[in-house]
GROMACS .gro file of C-alpha atoms in nm:
model
  104
    1MET     CA    1   3.320  -1.045   1.843
    2GLY     CA    2   3.294  -0.901   1.495
    3ARG     CA    3   3.154  -1.041   1.178
    4SER     CA    4   3.367  -1.285   0.981
    5ARG     CA    5   3.515  -1.144   0.663
    6TYR     CA    6   3.410  -1.461   0.484
    7HIS     CA    7   3.047  -1.440   0.595
    8ARG     CA    8   2.821  -1.251   0.358
    9SER     CA    9   2.458  -1.194   0.439
   10ALA     CA   10   2.183  -1.177   0.179
   11THR     CA   11   2.136  -0.855  -0.015
   12LEU     CA   12   1.820  -0.647  -0.030
   13ALA     CA   13   1.756  -0.773  -0.384
   14GLN     CA   14   1.758  -1.131  -0.257
   15TYR     CA   15   1.513  -1.043   0.021
   16ARG     CA   16   1.292  -0.874  -0.242
   17ASP     CA   17   1.301  -1.185  -0.463
   18TRP     CA   18   1.211  -1.406  -0.167
   19GLY     CA   19   0.906  -1.187  -0.091
   20GLN     CA   20   1.019  -1.087   0.256
   21ILE     CA   21   0.944  -0.775   0.460
   22ALA     CA   22   1.203  -0.571   0.650
   23THR     CA   23   1.101  -0.473   1.003
   24VAL     CA   24   1.312  -0.190   1.144
   25SER     CA   25   1.274  -0.145   1.518
   26CYS     CA   26   1.433   0.114   1.746
   27ASN     CA   27   1.536  -0.011   2.089
   28LEU     CA   28   1.550   0.344   2.229
   29CYS     CA   29   1.202   0.477   2.152
   30ARG     CA   30   1.043   0.133   2.088
   31GLY     CA   31   0.919   0.232   1.742
   32LYS     CA   32   0.866  -0.036   1.479
   33ARG     CA   33   0.815   0.012   1.104
   34HIS     CA   34   0.778  -0.232   0.816
   35TYR     CA   35   0.934  -0.171   0.472
   36LEU     CA   36   0.951  -0.353   0.141
   37PRO     CA   37   1.309  -0.428   0.034
   38ALA     CA   38   1.238  -0.282  -0.313
   39ASP     CA   39   1.178   0.060  -0.154
   40LEU     CA   40   1.495   0.033   0.054
   41ILE     CA   41   1.694  -0.049  -0.262
   42GLU     CA   42   1.587   0.284  -0.417
   43ILE     CA   43   1.716   0.476  -0.115
   44LEU     CA   44   2.017   0.277   0.006
   45GLY     CA   45   2.116   0.078  -0.301
   46ASP     CA   46   2.152  -0.299  -0.310
   47CYS     CA   47   2.354  -0.342   0.008
   48GLU     CA   48   2.379  -0.637   0.244
   49GLY     CA   49   2.083  -0.685   0.473
   50ASP     CA   50   2.275  -0.642   0.797
   51ARG     CA   51   2.417  -0.307   0.687
   52VAL     CA   52   2.075  -0.145   0.658
   53GLU     CA   53   2.056  -0.058   1.027
   54ARG     CA   54   2.374   0.151   1.002
   55ARG     CA   55   2.252   0.341   0.697
   56MET     CA   56   1.906   0.436   0.830
   57ARG     CA   57   1.786   0.661   1.112
   58CYS     CA   58   1.488   0.632   1.340
   59GLU     CA   59   1.219   0.878   1.235
   60THR     CA   60   1.113   0.944   1.594
   61CYS     CA   61   1.437   0.987   1.789
   62ASP     CA   62   1.672   1.050   1.489
   63ARG     CA   63   1.930   0.798   1.612
   64ASN     CA   64   2.080   0.505   1.424
   65ASP     CA   65   2.279   0.325   1.693
   66TYR     CA   66   1.971   0.161   1.847
   67LEU     CA   67   1.817   0.022   1.526
   68HIS     CA   68   1.764  -0.347   1.459
   69VAL     CA   69   1.648  -0.495   1.127
   70ARG     CA   70   1.467  -0.827   1.095
   71TYR     CA   71   1.358  -0.989   0.768
   72TRP     CA   72   1.058  -1.221   0.766
   73SER     CA   73   0.805  -1.371   0.529
   74PRO     CA   74   0.438  -1.288   0.584
   75ILE     CA   75   0.222  -1.598   0.592
   76ALA     CA   76  -0.153  -1.649   0.588
   77ALA     CA   77  -0.151  -1.751   0.954
   78ASP     CA   78  -0.055  -1.395   1.050
   79ASP     CA   79  -0.403  -1.262   1.114
   80TYR     CA   80  -0.296  -0.925   1.253
   81PRO     CA   81  -0.278  -0.635   1.006
   82ILE     CA   82   0.052  -0.457   0.954
   83THR     CA   83   0.117  -0.117   0.800
   84ILE     CA   84   0.392  -0.117   0.539
   85ARG     CA   85   0.561   0.215   0.472
   86ARG     CA   86   0.590   0.272   0.096
   87LEU     CA   87   0.826   0.516  -0.074
   88GLU     CA   88   0.625   0.796  -0.233
   89ARG     CA   89   0.903   1.027  -0.354
   90ILE     CA   90   1.255   1.139  -0.271
   91GLU     CA   91   1.299   1.510  -0.210
   92THR     CA   92   1.630   1.684  -0.260
   93ILE     CA   93   1.705   1.974  -0.029
   94ARG     CA   94   1.867   2.274  -0.198
   95ARG     CA   95   2.097   2.480   0.023
   96PRO     CA   96   2.285   2.790  -0.085
   97VAL     CA   97   2.662   2.787  -0.046
   98TRP     CA   98   2.818   3.126   0.019
   99ARG     CA   99   3.171   3.250  -0.023
  100ASP     CA  100   3.323   3.568   0.115
  101GLU     CA  101   3.472   3.809  -0.132
  102ARG     CA  102   3.686   4.107  -0.036
  103ARG     CA  103   3.639   4.429  -0.223
  104THR     CA  104   3.915   4.684  -0.218
   0.00000   0.00000   0.00000
């Protein structure tokens, strides 16, 4: 059953204001990465939280249909260290576009 058209989930800006962390996990290759919502806003824009998994790709298997996103708040009782991936820069790929021209 699909999502209700009246139901709106929280946006990435709201998750950022609440101090939460986005955990993106791939159910195909079992990879798991942690992101800050502020970094995801720079890449994806301020979209709803449940739409993030459709707009990202797994870095290992390059698929997006097996992704799952979970938002959670880190607390002091979490004694295990986590690695948060931070956005360093966005690179733009330049590709030449060719056209064929007939000479007579």
